[in-house]
XYZ file of C-alpha atoms in Angstrom:
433
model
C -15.387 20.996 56.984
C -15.146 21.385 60.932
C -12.054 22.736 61.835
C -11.046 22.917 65.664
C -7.962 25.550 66.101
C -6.159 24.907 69.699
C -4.930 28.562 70.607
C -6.138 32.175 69.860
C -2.934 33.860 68.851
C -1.396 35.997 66.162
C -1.184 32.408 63.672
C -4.572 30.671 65.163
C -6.821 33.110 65.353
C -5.838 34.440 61.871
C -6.077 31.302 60.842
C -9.124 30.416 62.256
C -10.900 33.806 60.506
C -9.184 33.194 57.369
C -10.488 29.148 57.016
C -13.948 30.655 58.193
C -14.166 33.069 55.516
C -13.451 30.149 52.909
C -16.679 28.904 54.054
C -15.760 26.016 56.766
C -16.941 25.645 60.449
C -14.329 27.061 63.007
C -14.145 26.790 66.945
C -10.736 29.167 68.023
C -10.219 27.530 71.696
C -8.127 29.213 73.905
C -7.777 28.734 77.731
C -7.572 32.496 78.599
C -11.419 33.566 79.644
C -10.641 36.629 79.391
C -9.374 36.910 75.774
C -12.692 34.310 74.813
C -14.828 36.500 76.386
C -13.375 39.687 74.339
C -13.532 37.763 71.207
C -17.436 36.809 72.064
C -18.083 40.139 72.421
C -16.567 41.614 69.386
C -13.009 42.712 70.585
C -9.664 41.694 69.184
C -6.673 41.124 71.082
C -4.040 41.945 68.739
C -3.444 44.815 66.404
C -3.760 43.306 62.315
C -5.235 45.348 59.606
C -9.198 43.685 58.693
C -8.916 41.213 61.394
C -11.725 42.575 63.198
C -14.313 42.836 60.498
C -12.917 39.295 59.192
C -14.116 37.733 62.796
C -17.334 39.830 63.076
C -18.572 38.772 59.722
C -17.564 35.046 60.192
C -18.952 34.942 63.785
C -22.509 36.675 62.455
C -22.761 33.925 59.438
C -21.969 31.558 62.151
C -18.997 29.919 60.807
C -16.452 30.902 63.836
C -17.004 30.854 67.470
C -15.041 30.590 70.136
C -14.611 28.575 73.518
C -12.500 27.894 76.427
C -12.829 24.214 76.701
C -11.658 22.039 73.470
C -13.856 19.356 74.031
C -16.575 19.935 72.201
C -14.748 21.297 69.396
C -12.495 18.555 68.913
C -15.011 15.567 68.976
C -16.803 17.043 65.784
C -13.761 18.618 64.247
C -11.992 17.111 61.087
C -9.295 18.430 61.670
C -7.685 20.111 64.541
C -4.786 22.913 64.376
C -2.279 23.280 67.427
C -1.199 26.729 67.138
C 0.033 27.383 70.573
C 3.234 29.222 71.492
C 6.600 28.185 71.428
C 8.785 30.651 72.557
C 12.807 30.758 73.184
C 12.912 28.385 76.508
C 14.482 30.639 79.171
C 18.484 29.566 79.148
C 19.163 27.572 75.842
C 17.531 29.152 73.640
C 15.371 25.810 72.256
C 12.057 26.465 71.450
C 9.673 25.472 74.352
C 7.269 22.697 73.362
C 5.463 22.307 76.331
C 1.896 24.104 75.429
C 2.602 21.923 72.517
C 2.697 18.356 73.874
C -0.142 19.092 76.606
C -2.288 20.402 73.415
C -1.500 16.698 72.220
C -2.127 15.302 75.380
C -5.878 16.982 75.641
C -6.806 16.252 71.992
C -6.134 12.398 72.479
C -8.260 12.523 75.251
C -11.399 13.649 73.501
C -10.877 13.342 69.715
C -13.919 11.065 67.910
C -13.323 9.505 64.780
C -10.947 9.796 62.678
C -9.168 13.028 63.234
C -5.843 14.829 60.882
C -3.958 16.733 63.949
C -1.801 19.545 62.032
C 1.228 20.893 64.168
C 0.568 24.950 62.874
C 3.352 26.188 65.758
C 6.488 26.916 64.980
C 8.578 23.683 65.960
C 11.715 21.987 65.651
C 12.125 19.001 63.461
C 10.736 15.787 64.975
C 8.372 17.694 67.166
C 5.526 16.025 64.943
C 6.990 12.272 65.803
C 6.866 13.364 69.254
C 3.153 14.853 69.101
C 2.252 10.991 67.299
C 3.915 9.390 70.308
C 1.872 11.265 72.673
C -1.227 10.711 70.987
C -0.855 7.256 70.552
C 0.144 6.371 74.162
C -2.690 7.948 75.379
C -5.386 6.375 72.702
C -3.887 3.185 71.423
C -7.008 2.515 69.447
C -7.049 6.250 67.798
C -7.698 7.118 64.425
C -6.015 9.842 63.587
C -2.652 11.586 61.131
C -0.240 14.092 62.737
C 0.308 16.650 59.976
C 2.918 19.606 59.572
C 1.365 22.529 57.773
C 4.119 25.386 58.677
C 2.613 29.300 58.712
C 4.237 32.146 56.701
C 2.904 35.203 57.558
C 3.881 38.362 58.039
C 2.755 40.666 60.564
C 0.205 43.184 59.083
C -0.157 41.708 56.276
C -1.616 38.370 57.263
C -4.747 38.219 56.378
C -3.849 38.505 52.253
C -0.484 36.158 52.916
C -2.916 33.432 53.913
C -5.317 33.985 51.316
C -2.731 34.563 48.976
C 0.431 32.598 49.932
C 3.156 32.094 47.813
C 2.934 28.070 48.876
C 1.069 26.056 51.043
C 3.215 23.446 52.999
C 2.074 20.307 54.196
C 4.145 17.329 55.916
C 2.607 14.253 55.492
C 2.764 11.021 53.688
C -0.466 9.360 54.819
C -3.051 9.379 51.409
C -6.018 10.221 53.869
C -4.240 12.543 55.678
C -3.227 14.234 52.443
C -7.275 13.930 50.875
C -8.605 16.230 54.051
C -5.556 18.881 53.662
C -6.562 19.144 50.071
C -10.073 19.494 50.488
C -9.409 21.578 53.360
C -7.168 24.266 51.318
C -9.337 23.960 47.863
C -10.532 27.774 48.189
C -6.738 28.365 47.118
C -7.164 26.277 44.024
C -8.400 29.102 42.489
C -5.480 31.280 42.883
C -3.115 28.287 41.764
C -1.313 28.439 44.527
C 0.928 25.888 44.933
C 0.398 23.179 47.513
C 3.709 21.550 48.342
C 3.453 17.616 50.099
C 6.644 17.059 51.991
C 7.778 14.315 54.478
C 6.922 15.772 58.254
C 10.346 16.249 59.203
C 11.002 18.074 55.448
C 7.932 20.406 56.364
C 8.766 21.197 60.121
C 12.484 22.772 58.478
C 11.264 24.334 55.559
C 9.305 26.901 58.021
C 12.477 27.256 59.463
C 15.165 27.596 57.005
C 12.700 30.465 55.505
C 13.166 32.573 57.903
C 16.483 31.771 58.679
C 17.027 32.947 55.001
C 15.345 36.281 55.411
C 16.641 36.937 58.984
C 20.420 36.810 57.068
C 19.161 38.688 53.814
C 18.364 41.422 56.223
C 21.576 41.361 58.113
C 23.762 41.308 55.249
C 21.844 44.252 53.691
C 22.510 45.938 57.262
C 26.288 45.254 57.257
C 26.599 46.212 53.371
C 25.011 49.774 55.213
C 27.755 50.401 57.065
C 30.100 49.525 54.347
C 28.237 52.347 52.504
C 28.846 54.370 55.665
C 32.066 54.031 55.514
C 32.902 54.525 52.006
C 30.713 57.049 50.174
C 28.040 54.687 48.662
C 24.251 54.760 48.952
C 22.231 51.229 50.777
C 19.467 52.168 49.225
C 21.216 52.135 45.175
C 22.936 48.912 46.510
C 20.325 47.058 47.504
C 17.655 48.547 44.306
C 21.448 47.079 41.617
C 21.255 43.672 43.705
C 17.560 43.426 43.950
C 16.861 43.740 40.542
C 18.933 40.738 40.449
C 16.285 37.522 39.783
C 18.165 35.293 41.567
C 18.285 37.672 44.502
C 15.008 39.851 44.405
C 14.157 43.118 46.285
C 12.506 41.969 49.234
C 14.533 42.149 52.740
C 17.143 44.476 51.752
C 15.870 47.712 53.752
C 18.568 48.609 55.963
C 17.762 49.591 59.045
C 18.434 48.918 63.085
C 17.999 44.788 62.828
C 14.930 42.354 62.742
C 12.995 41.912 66.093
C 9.535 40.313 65.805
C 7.381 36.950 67.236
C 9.392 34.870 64.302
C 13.095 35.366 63.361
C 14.763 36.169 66.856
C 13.696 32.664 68.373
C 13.611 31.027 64.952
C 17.338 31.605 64.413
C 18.271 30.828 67.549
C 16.320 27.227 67.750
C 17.403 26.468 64.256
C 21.283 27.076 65.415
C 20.680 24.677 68.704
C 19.278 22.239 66.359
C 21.536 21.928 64.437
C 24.377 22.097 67.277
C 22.480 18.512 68.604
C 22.472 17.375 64.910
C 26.828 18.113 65.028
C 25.870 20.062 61.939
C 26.514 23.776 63.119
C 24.937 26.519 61.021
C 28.105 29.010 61.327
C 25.856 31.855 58.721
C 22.705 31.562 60.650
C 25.197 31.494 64.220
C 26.812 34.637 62.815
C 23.317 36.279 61.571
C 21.877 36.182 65.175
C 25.163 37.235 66.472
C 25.683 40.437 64.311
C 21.858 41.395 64.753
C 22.194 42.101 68.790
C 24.827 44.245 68.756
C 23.223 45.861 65.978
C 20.383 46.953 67.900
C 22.945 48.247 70.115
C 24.955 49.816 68.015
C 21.745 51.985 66.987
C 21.793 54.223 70.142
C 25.580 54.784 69.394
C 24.568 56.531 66.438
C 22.047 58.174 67.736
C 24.640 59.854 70.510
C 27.523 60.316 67.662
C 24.719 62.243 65.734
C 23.972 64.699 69.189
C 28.064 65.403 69.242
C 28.631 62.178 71.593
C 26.594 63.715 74.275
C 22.872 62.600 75.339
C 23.197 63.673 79.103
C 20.041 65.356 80.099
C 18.889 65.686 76.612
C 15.059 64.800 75.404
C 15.029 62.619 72.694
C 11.501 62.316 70.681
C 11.388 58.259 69.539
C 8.882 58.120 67.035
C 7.945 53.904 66.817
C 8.116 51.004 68.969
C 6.681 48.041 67.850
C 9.303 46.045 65.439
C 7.410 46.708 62.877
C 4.319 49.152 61.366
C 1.011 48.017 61.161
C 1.185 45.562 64.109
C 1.339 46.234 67.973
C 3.907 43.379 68.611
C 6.916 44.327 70.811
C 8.484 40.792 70.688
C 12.062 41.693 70.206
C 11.424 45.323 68.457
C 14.740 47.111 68.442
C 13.487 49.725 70.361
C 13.501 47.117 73.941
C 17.442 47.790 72.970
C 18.039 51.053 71.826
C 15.805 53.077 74.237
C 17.253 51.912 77.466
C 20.669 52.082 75.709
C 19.781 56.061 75.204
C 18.660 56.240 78.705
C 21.894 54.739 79.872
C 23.816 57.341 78.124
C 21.625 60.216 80.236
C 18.699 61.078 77.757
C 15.557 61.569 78.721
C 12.966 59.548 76.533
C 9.729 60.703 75.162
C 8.141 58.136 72.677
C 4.478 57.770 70.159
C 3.291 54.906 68.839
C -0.091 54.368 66.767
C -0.628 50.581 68.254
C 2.053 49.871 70.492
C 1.998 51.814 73.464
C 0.367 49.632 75.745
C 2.245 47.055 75.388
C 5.642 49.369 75.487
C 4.246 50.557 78.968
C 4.668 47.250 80.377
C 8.056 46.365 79.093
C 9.974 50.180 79.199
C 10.593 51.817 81.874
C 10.902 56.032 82.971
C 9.659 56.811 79.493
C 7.287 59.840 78.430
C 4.476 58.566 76.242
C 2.583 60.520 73.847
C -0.917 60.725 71.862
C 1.066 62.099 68.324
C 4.317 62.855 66.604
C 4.507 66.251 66.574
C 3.560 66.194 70.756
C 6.742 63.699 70.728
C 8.990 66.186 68.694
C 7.983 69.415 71.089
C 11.261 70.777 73.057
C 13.195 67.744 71.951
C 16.493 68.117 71.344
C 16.504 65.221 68.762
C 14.594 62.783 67.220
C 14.732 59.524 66.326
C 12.810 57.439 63.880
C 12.873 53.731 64.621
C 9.923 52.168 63.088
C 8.268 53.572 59.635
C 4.928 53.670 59.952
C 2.816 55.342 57.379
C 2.250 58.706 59.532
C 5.958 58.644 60.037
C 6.264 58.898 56.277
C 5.359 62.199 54.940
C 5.432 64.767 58.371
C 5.278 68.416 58.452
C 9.140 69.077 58.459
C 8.758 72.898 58.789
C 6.636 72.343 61.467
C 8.927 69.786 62.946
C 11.659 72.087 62.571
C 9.817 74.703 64.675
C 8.720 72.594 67.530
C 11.776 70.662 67.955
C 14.761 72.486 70.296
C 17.240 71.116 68.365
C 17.807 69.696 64.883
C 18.931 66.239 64.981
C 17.124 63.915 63.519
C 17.708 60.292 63.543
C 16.494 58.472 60.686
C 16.850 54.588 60.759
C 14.556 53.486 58.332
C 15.589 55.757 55.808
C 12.313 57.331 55.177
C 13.590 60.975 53.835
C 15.827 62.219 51.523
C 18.994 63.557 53.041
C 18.866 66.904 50.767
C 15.416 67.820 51.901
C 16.419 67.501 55.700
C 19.624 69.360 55.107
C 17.596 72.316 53.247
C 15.347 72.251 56.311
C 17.945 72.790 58.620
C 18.309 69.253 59.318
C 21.542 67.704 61.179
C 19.967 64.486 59.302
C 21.498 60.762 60.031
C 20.244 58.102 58.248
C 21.486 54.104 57.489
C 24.199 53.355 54.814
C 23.600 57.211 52.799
């Protein structure tokens, strides 16, 4: 099949290497010459694990390329993916749809034939009536289906979550519509995976009552941590009794210093003001996004209470940035809240990550950054783990313990055990032990 994918993000151009790989035609479109012209040439804009040698082996068997104008692309293309941004829109909190409807607007200009048009952003429900309206204003005489086909994956782990997704949703209940989708995701037959036909509007909520879901199974594993704080108990034996629960499972209860990411932060919050317009308030989900900012916050309070309740002119080694490991996203990452929350209290900020340091460059400011974790640690008076990346997981503690002026350490991901630190020399803090 010929598959046109409007926008070269995280989702499209994942997407657009993944559907390549299953052996159709792909044209990733994005208006940004600059990022086109990187992609031509073998670069990749963001930081995902295989992405690169996904794109240069599709782009060599010639099943992905990649262009700034969507003309082309869309008049031979079977179907055509929008999978442009959507972020928080500055003062309420709805998502913005605008690179959305002019997406719409361009396709129904060009498209050929008949054509399935599959809303891949993130949007609230009715966004694909809206996209249909559009469309059909502009070509009266088009043939064409507006489809919802919601994305699920995760930051660096992407590539496998599309090839191996738990489901595969798809909003639409037009038979042809429904015949290209099929044919279109018929790799995945193989796995079994299960392909799920809902109305539109059924599809466009599903995305987001997922992570609405996750975003408060995190949260209430965070608040059970302080609980634990509080009263002897261990997070980590909570969460392993109610994980092992079926009904429950183990995934999402890590506690640590709140979600942050390209998905749950604005997901939440346009899911709440949905629902607000719909006079259905979503009190949990109200109280999940709620509880989650001052949780960031809260972080750097620990961090002083662990120095004594004094930062002032003190170097704190951050190791982590990015919200997550094994992606170079800063969208939301706790760190934007707990680093200038340290430097507010008087510390002095020296920070190392493996991918994200570019990006924190441009969005911290008065902050010392490093080429390794042990350069980070040097002279600092404490240190302060806030996202667990692999290298983060298994470092030289003696030779942290030398390097480092004092002996805090700051552990919010719970990485090490609490006797090993303490035989070490360790004034060790971690979450909920």
């Amino acid at each position: 099949m010929r598959v046109a994918m409007i926008g070269t993000g995280y989702v499209g151009l994942v997407s657009g290497a993944c559907f390549a790989d299953f052996g159709h035609h792909v044209t990733c479109v994005d208006k940004n010459e600059e990022k086109v012209a990187m992609l031509r040439a073998g670069g990749i804009p963001i930081y995902e694990p295989g992405l690169d040698l996904l794109v240069q082996r599709n782009v060599r068997e010639e099943r992905l390329d990649f262009a700034t104008d969507l003309s082309e692309a869309v008049k031979n293309a079977d179907v055509v993916f929008i999978a442009v941004g959507t972020p928080s829109r500055r003062g309420d909190g709805h998502a913005d749809l605008s690179y959305v409807y002019a997406a719409a607007e361009e396709i129904a200009s060009v498209m050929e034939g008949y054509t399935v048009i599959v809303n891949k952003s993130t949007v609230p429900v009715g966004t694909g009536d809206e996209v249909e309206r559009i469309i059909r204003e502009r070509r009266p005489d088009g043939d064409f289906s507006v489809v919802s086909n919601p994305e699920f994956l995760r930051e660096g782990a992407a590539i496998d979550d599309f090839k191996r997704p738990d489901r595969v949703v798809v909003g639409t209940e037009d038979d042809r519509a429904q015949t290209v989708m099929k044919e279109l995701y018929r790799p995945l037959y193989l796995n079994e995976t299960p392909l799920l036909f809902t109305g539109r509007r059924t599809s466009e909520l599903i995305k987001y009552a997922a992570n609405a879901f996750l975003a408060m199974k995190i949260t209430f594993i965070n608040e059970m941590a302080d609980l634990c704080e509080e009263v002897g108990a261990n997070v980590q034996e909570v969460a392993r009794g109610v994980g092992l629960d079926k009904r429950i499972g183990s995934k999402f209860l890590n506690a640590g210093p709140g979600y942050g990411g390209s998905c749950f932060p604005k997901d939440t919050l346009a899911l709440t003001k949905t629902a607000k317009e719909a006079g259905t308030p979503l009190k949990l989900v109200e109280t999940t996004v709620a509880v989650n900012d001052s949780r960031k916050r809260a972080m750097a309070d620990k961090v002083v209470k662990a120095m004594g309740g004094d930062a002032k002119g003190k170097t704190i080694a951050v190791l982590g940035l990015t919200f997550k490991p094994n992606t170079d996203d800063m969208r939301d990452a706790p760190s934007l809240d707990i680093i200038p929350a340290l430097q507010e209290a008087g510390a002095k900020i020296r920070a190392y990550d493996p991918a994200g340091i570019v990006e924190a460059e441009r969005l911290m400011k008065d902050v010392e950054f490093v080429s390794g974790p042990y350069l980070c640690a040097d002279g600092a008076d404490a240190l302060v783990i806030i996202t667990e990346w692999n290298e983060f997981r298994a470092l030289d503690l003696d030779r942290l313990s030398q390097s480092m002026k004092g002996k805090v350490v700051v552990d919010l991901r719970n990485i090490y055990r609490p006797d090993d630190m303490a035989e070490r020399g360790f004034d060790y803090t971690s979450v909920g032990r």
